XYZ file of C-alpha atoms in Angstrom:
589
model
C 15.280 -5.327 27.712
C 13.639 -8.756 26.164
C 15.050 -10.445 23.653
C 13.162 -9.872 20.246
C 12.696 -11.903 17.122
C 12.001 -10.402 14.071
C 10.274 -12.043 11.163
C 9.635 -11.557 7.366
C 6.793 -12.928 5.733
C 3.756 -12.375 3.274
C 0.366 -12.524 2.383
C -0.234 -12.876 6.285
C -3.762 -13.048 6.304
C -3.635 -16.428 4.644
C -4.515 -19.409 6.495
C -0.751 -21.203 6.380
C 0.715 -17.412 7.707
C -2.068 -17.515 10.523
C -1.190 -20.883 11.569
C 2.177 -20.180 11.391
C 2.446 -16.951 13.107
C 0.115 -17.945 16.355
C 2.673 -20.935 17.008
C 5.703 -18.420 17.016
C 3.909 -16.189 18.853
C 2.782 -18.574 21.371
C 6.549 -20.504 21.717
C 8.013 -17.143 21.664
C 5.996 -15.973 24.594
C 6.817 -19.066 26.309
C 10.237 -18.891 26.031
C 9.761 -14.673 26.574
C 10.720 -12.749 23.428
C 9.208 -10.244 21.664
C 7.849 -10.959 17.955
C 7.973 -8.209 15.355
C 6.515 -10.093 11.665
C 7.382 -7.028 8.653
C 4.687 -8.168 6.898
C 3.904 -7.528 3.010
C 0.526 -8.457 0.861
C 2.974 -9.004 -2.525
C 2.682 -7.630 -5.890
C -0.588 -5.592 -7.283
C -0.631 -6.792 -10.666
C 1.689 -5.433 -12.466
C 2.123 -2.165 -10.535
C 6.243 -2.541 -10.052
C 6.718 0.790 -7.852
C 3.751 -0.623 -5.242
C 6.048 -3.627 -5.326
C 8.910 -1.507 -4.468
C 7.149 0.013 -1.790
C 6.089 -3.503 -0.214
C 9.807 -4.725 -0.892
C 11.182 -1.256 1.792
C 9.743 -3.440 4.400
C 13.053 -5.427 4.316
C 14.804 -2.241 5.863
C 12.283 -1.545 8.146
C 14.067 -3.228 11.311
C 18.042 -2.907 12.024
C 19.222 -7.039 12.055
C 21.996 -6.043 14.438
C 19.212 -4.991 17.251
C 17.166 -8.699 16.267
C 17.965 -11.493 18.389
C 16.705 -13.995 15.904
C 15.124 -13.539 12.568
C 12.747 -16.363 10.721
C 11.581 -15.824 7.097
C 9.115 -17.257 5.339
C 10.780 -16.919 1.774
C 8.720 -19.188 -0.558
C 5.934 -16.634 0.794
C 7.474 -13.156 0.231
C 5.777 -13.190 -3.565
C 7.464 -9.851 -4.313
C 9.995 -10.143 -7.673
C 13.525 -9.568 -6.104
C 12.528 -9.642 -2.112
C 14.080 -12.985 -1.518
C 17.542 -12.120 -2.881
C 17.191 -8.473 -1.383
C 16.545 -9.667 2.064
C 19.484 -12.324 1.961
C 21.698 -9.977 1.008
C 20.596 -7.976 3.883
C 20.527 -10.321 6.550
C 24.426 -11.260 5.546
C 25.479 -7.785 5.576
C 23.787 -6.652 8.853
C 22.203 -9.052 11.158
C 24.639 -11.047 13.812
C 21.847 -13.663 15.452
C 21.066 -16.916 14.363
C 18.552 -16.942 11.609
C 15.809 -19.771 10.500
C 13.838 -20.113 6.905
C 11.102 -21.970 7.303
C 10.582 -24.432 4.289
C 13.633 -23.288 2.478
C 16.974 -24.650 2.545
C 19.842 -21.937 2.814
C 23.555 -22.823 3.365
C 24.532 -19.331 5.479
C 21.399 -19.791 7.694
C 19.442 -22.347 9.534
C 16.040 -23.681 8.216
C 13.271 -26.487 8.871
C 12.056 -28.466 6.500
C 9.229 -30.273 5.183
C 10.266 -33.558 3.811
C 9.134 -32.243 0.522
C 10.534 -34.945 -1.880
C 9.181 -38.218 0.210
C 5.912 -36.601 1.036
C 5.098 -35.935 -2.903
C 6.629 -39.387 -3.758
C 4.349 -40.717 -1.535
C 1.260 -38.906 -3.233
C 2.374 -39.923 -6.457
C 2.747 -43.664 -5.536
C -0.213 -43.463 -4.147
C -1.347 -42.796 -7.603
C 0.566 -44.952 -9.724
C -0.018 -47.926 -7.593
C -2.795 -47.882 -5.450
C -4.845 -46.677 -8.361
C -2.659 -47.937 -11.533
C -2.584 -44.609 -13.001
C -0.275 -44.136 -16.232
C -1.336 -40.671 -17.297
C -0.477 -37.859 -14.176
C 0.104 -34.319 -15.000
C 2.050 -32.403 -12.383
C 1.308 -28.823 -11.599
C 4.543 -27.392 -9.912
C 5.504 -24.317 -7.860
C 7.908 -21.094 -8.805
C 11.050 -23.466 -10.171
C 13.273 -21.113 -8.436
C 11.625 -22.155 -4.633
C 13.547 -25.371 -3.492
C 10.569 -26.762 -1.996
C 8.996 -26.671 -5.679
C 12.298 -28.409 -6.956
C 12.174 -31.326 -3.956
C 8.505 -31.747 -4.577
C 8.832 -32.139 -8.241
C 11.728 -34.421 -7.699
C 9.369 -36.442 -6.067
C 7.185 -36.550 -8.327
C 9.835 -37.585 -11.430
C 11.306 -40.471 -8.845
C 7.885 -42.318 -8.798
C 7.324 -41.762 -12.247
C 11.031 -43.085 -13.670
C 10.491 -46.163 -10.814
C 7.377 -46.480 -12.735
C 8.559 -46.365 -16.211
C 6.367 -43.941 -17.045
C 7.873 -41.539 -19.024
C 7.060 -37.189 -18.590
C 6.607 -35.340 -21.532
C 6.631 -31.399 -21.821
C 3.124 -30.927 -21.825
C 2.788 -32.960 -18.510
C 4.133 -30.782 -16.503
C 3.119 -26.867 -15.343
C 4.150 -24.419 -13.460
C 2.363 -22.572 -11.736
C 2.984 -20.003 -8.793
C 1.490 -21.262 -5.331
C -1.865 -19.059 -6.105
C -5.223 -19.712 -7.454
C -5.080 -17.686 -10.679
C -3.803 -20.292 -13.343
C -5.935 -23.061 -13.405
C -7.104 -22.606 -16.584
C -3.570 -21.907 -18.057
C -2.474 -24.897 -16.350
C -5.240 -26.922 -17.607
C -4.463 -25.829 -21.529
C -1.008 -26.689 -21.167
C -1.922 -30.377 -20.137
C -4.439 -30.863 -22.862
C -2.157 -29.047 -25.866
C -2.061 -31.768 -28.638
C -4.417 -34.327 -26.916
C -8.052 -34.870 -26.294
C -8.707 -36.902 -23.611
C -7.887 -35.470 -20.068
C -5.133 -37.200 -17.829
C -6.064 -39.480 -15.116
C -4.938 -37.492 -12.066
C -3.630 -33.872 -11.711
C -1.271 -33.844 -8.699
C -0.471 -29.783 -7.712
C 2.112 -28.679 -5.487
C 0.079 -26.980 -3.223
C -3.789 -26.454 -2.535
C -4.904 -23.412 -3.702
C -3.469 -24.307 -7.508
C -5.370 -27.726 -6.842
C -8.321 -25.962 -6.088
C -8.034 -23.594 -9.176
C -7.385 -26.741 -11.282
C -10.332 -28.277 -9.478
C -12.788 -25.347 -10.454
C -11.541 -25.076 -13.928
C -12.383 -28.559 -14.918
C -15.737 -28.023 -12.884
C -16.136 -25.513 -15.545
C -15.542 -27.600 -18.782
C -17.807 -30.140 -17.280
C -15.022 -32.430 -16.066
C -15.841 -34.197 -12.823
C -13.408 -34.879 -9.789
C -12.721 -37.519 -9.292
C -14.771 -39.462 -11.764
C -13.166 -38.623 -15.022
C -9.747 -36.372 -13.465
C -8.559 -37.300 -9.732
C -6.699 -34.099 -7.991
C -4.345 -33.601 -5.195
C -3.151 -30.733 -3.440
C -0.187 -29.731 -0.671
C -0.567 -27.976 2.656
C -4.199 -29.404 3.697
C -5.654 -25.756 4.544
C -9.229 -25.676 5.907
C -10.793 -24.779 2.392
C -9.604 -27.710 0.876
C -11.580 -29.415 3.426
C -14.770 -28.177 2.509
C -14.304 -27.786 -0.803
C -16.634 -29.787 -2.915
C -14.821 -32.042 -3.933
C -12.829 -32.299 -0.656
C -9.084 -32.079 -1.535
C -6.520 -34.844 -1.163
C -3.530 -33.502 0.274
C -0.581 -33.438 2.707
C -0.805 -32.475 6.044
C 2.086 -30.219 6.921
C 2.502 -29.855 10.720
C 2.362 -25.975 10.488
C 2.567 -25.467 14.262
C 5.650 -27.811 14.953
C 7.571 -26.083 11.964
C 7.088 -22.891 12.971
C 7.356 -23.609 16.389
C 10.923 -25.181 15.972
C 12.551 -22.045 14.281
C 11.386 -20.791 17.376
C 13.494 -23.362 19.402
C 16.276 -23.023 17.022
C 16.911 -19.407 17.885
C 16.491 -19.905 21.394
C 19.216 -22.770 21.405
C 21.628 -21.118 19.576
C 21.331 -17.461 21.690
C 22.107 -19.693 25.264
C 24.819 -21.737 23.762
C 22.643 -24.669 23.087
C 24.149 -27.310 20.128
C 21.571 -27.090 17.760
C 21.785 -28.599 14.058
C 21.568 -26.490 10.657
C 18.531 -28.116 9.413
C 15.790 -29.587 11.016
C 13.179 -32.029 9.035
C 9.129 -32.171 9.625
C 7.254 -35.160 8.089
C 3.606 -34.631 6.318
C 1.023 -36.857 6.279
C -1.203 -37.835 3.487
C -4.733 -37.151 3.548
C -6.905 -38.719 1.373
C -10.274 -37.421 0.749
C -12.771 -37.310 -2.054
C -11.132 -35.967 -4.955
C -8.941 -39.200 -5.741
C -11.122 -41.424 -4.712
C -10.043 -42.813 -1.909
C -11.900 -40.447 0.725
C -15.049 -39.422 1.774
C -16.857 -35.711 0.874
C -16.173 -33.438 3.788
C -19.185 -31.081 5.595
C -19.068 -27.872 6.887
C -20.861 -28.194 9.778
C -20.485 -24.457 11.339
C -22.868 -22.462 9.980
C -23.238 -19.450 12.079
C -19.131 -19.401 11.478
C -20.060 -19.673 7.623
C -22.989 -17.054 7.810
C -20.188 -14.812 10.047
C -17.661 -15.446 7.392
C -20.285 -14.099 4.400
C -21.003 -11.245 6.672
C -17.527 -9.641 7.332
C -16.522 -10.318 3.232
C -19.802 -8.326 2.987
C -19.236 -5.783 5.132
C -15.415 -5.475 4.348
C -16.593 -4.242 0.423
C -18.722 -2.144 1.886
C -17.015 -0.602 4.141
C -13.351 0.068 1.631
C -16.186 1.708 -0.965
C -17.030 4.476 2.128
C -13.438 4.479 3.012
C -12.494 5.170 -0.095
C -15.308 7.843 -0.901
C -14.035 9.936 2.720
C -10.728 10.156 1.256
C -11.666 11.753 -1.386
C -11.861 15.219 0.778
C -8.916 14.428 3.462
C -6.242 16.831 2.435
C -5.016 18.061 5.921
C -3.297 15.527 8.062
C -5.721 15.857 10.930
C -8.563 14.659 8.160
C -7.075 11.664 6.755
C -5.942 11.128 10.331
C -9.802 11.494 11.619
C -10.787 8.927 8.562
C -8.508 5.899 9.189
C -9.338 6.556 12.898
C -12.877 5.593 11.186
C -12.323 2.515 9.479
C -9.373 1.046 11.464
C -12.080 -0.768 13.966
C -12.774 -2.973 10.907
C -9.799 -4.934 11.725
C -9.729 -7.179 14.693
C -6.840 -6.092 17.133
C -5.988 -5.422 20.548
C -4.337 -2.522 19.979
C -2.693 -0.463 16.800
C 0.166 1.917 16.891
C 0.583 3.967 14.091
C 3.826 5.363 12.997
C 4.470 8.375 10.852
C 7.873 9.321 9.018
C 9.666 12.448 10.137
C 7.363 14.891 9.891
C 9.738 17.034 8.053
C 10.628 14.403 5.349
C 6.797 14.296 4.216
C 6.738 16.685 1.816
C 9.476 15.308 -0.415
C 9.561 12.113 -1.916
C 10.324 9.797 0.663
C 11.006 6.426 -0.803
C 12.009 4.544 2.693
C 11.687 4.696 6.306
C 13.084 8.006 7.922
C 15.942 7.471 10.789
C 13.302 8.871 13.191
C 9.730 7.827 13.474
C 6.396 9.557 15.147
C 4.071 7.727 17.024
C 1.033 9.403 15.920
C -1.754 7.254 17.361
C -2.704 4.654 19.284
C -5.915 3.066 18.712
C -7.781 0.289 21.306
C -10.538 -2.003 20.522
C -12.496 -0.480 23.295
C -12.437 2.707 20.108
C -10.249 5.022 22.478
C -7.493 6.748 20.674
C -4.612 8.472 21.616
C -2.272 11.254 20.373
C 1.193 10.793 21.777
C 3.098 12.824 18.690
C 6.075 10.759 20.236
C 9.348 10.606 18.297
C 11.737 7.946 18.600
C 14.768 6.111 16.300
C 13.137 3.737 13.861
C 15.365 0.884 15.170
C 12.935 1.032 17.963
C 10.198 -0.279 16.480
C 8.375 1.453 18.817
C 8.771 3.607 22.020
C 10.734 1.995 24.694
C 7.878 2.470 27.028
C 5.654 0.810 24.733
C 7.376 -2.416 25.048
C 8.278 -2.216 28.678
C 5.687 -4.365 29.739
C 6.002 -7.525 32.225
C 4.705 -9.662 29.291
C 6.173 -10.548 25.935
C 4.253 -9.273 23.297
C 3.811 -9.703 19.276
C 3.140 -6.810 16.615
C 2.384 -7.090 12.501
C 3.725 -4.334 11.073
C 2.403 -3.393 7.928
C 4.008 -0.568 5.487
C 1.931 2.675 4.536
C 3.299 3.520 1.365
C 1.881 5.157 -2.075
C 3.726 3.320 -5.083
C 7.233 3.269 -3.513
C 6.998 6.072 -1.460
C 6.729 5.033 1.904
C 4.886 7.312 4.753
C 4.898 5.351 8.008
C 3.713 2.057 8.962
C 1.230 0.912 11.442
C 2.323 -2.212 14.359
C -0.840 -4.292 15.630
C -1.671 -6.775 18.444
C -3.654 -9.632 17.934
C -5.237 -11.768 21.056
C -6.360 -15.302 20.607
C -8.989 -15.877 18.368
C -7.966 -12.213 16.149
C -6.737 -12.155 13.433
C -6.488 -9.105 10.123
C -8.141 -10.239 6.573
C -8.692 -8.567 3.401
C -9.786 -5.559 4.771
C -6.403 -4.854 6.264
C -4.832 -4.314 2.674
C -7.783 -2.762 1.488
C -7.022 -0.077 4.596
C -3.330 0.282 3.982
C -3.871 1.366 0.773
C -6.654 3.597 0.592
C -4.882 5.567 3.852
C -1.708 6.013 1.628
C -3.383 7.141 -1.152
C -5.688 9.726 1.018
C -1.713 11.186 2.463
C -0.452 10.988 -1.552
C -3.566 13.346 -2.053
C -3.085 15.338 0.598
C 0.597 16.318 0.055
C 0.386 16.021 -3.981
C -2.790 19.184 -2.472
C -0.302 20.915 -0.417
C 1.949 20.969 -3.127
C -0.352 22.446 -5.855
C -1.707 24.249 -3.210
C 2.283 25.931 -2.839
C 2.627 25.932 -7.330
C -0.400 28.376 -7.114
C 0.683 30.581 -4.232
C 4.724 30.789 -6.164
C 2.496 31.629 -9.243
C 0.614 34.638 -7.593
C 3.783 35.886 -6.053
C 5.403 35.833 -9.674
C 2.277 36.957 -11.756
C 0.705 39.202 -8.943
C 2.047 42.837 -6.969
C 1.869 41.837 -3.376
C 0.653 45.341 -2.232
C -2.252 45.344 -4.084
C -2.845 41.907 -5.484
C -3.644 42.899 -8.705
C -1.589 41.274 -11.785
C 2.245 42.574 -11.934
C 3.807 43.512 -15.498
C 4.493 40.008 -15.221
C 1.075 39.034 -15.214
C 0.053 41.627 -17.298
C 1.930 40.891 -20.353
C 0.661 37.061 -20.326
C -2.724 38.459 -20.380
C -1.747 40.610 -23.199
C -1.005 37.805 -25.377
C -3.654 35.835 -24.413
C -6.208 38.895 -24.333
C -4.784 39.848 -28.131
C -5.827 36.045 -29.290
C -9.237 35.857 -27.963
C -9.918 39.648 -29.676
C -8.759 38.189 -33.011
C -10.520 35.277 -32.926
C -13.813 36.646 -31.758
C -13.730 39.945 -33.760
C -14.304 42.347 -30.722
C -11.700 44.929 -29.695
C -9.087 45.111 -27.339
C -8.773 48.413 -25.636
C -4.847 48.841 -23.250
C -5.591 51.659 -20.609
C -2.810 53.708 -19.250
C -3.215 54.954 -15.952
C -1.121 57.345 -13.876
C -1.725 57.664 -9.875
C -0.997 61.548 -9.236
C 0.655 63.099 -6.622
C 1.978 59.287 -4.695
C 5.702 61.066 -4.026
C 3.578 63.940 -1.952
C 1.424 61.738 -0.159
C 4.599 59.543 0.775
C 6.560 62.719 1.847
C 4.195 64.309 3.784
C 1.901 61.914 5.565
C 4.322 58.513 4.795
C 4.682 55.473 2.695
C 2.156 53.825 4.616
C -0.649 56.291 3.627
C 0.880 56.377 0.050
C 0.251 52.370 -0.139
C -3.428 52.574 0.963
C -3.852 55.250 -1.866
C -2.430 52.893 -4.268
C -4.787 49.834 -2.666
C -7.749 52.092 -3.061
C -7.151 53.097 -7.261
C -6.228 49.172 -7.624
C -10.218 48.495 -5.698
C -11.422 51.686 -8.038
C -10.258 49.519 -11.268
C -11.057 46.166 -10.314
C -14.836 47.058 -9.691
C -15.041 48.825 -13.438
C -13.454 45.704 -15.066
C -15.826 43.338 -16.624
C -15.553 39.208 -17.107
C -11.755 38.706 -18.591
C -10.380 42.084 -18.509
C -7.454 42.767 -16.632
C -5.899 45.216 -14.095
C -2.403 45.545 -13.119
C 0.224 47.491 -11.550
C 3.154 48.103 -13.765
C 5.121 49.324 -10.998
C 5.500 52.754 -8.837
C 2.421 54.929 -10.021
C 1.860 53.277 -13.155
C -0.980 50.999 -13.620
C -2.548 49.554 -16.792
C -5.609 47.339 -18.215
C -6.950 45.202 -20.892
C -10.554 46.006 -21.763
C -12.532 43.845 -24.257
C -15.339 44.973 -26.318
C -18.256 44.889 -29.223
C -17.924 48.441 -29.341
C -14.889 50.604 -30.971
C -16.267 53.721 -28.877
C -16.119 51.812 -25.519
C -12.379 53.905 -24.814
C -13.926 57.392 -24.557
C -16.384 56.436 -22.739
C -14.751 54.417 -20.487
C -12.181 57.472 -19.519
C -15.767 59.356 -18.511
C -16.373 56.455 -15.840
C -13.143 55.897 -14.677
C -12.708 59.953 -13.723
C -16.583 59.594 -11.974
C -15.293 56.706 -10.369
C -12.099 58.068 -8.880
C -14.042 61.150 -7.739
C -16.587 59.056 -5.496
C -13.539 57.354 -3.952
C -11.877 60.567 -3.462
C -15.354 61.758 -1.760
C -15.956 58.283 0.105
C -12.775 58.398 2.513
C -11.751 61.173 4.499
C -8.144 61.789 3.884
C -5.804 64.955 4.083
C -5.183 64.296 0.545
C -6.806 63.997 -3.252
C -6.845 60.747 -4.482
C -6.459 61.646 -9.005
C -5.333 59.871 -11.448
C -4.730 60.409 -15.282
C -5.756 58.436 -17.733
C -5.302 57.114 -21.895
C -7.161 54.915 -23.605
C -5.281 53.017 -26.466
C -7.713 50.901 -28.897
């Protein structure tokens, strides 16, 4: 069997986890291993049981049956994943594993020369431009590449002289969401804005960027701005960003490497160091406005965002009526062609672990579908052990080959998960989370269905008489209360009706209990179609059968006895039997 290499990381549709992922894919193809990347999209707001169910992805695969493992921790974005999956990888895996970016003692890791890169950024700063006033906008303090970079930063600064107050320094969280916050934090107590903003990565540049775009602040000509990571929108962006390239391929191509050296016996070294290179580009300065020259690409890129929100709102709306598994099945057959693949194996928990509240993988899996991009689908209803991955046939192919995996999971219950191939030039977006979740939440319908679905059918057994599937005594004396309530409150009377089946011990001795039930069926059809809207008919028990009539009209007892005795007659007359069908009958108002 080929050697496989498992990795952890987030937010894959990102640019830096694109770049990333192709070059492992590619070395690891080269060097013939298999890639499995347990992929999560991070929090959802503030939603901490989706979170949990994201975070289950870390005990997806079995480490011991991994010959190599890389994570990508400073890009996990889930509260509590990093520690969780340390701890796991200590306790279970036995091959060498690589952290990209982050330094770990226990493991192996390549890194970016973090600290010289951003001194080097800030120098460029300080001298080149004889900047005094520089606000730095940091990553999570608890992600050592955040620390090293914001060493940098402080080294230039103290060389400098120039001393860093509270308000000159933010932190942020590697996303575009606080520019604004980051922004008010500089300018607390102050009213003139700082010469240069330098962020720890792009997309907070680029959030600080369009915040002071916002208050009328230009860039560079009253704030200059740098970012981290040089990703292709910081290109384009107006103004383009000044940055640091990070040589994405070589990085994640080396963890590659690293694995490969240390499973042949190969001396390899714990940590391994990539240099960036500055970029400098319009927004301090120094660099010239960048052009997107592409435009069909753009006008395709516009298009698919487009289409994407268009095509989640119908996804969404066909869920709605999916209860049974072969309809939400038949609707993410639908939609799935919205995301670029090869090919897309979907995987389904034991089938007899759905109904209960599943909150991780199940020991066995089902392969429920395979889907092509040529739209042909497959139903192999295969089971196999989870720390398969997949069906050993599936991966005995003379080529290596790569898979996402992305979880299926409502809140933190976790239904399946679904492994993709991506060729050159393919890659998932948006849409793919989009997907994921409105496909768990159609199965979360569908059981949370079956299960009301089950309530009702325990409450007719325990309200109703099974022969005759009228109400029970059960039944009847919850009516009765409710019945005696609606009478009071409306003023109109409530009439009980005592009713005796006659002769049911002949007809069961003579011509047997079978004949005796359909005479007990037919007085139960004989009442039902003489109640009116909200009365009630039930069998007591034996012979013995009662109801709840509700009228305007004191009288309506005696006269209802009159119809009841017609009506038992024509019943008697309608059906041939060898026997009288009578019954007696008191009215109580």
């Amino acid at each position: 069997m080929r050697k496989r290499i498992g990795v952890f990381m987030g937010e894959v549709v990102a640019e830096y986890q694109q770049l990333a992922l192709q070059e492992i894919f590619r070395k690891a193809a080269e060097l013939n291993y298999d890639v499995f990347v347990f992929c999560n999209f991070g929090s959802y707001g503030d939603n901490v049981l989706y979170a949990e169910g994201e975070k289950e992805m870390i005990h997806l695969p079995d480490p011991s049956m991994l010959d190599g493992i890389i994570v990508g921790e400073d890009i996990l974005d889930i509260e509590g994943m990093a520690c969780a999956l340390e701890d796991y990888l200590k306790a279970y895996a036995k091959c060498p594993i690589v952290y990209l970016r982050t330094p770990k003692e226990d493991f192996y890791s390549v890194r970016i020369e973090d600290m010289k890169i951003m001194e080097e950024v800030t120098r460029h700063f300080v001298v080149d431009h004889g900047f005094w006033d520089i606000c730095f906008m940091m990553g999570k303090k608890e992600y050592a590449d955040a620390q090293d970079r914001y060493c940098g930063f402080l080294n230039v600064m103290e060389e400098a002289g120039i001393p860093v107050t509270e308000h000159m320094v933010f932190e942020g969280d590697y996303w575009r969401e606080k520019g604004k916050e980051a922004v008010d934090w500089f300018m607390e107590g102050r009213t003139e804005y700082p010469q240069a903003i330098v962020c720890s990565n792009d997309y907070m540049a680029l959030s600080v960027c369009d915040e002071l775009e916002r208050r009328g602040v230009r860039v560079p000509e009253d704030v200059c701005v740098s970012g981290y990571d040089n990703i292709e929108e910081a290109r384009f962006h107006k103004p383009s960003l000044t940055s640091a390239g990070v040589p994405l391929g070589e990085l994640a191509g080396k963890a590659v490497e690293i694995i490969d050296n240390v499973c042949n016996g190969r001396r390899q070294e714990r940590i391994e160091y990539m240099k960036p290179k500055l970029v400098l580009r319009k927004s301090c300065g120094c660099g010239k406005q960048e052009m997107q020259t592409d435009w069909p690409y753009l006008r395709g890129q516009i298009y698919t965002q487009v289409n994407n929100i268009k095509q989640i709102v119908f996804m969404t709306t066909d869920c709605q009526d999916a209860f049974e598994e072969e309809e939400y099945l038949r609707v993410a057959e639908k939609y799935v062609y919205n995301i670029d693949f090869d090919k897309a194996y979907l995987c389904f928990c034991d089938e007899t672990k759905q109904e209960e509240e599943v909150c991780c993988f199940t020991e066995n899996m089902v392969l429920k579908r395979i889907y092509t991009r040529e739209h042909q689908t497959q139903k192999p209803e295969k089971k196999f052990l989870r720390n398969e991955l997949l069906p050993k046939e599936i991966l005995a192919g003379s080529e290596p080959s790569a898979f996402l995996i992305f979880s299926i999971h409502h809140k933190h219950k976790v239904y399946g998960y679904i492994a993709f191939t991506f060729s050159e030039g393919r890659w998932p977006d948006s849409f793919a989370q989009a997907y994921l979740m409105s496909f768990a939440n159609a199965i979360e319908d569908g059981v949370m269905h079956r299960k009301v679905a089950n309530l009702e059918e325990i409450k007719m057994v325990y309200l109703r008489d099974p022969l005759t599937g009228i109400y029970n005594r059960r039944g009847f004396e919850k009516c009765l209360r409710q019945l005696y309530e609606k009478a009071a409150k409306d003023g109109r009377y409530l009439s009980i009706v005592s009713i005796d089946m006659d002769g049911l011990k002949y007809i069961n001795d003579h011509f047997g209990h079978a004949e005796g039930d359909e005479a007990l069926r037919r007085l139960a059809k004989v009442m039902e179609r003489l109640a009116g809207e909200g009365e009630v008919c039930a069998r007591m028990g034996g012979d013995e059968f009662s109801m709840l009539l509700l009228s305007n009209d004191s009288k309506r007892h005696a006269e209802f006895e009159r119809i009841f005795v017609h009506a038992v007659e024509e019943e008697d007359g309608r059906v041939d039997k060898p026997y009288p069908l009578h019954a007696s009958i008191g009215v109580c108002c």
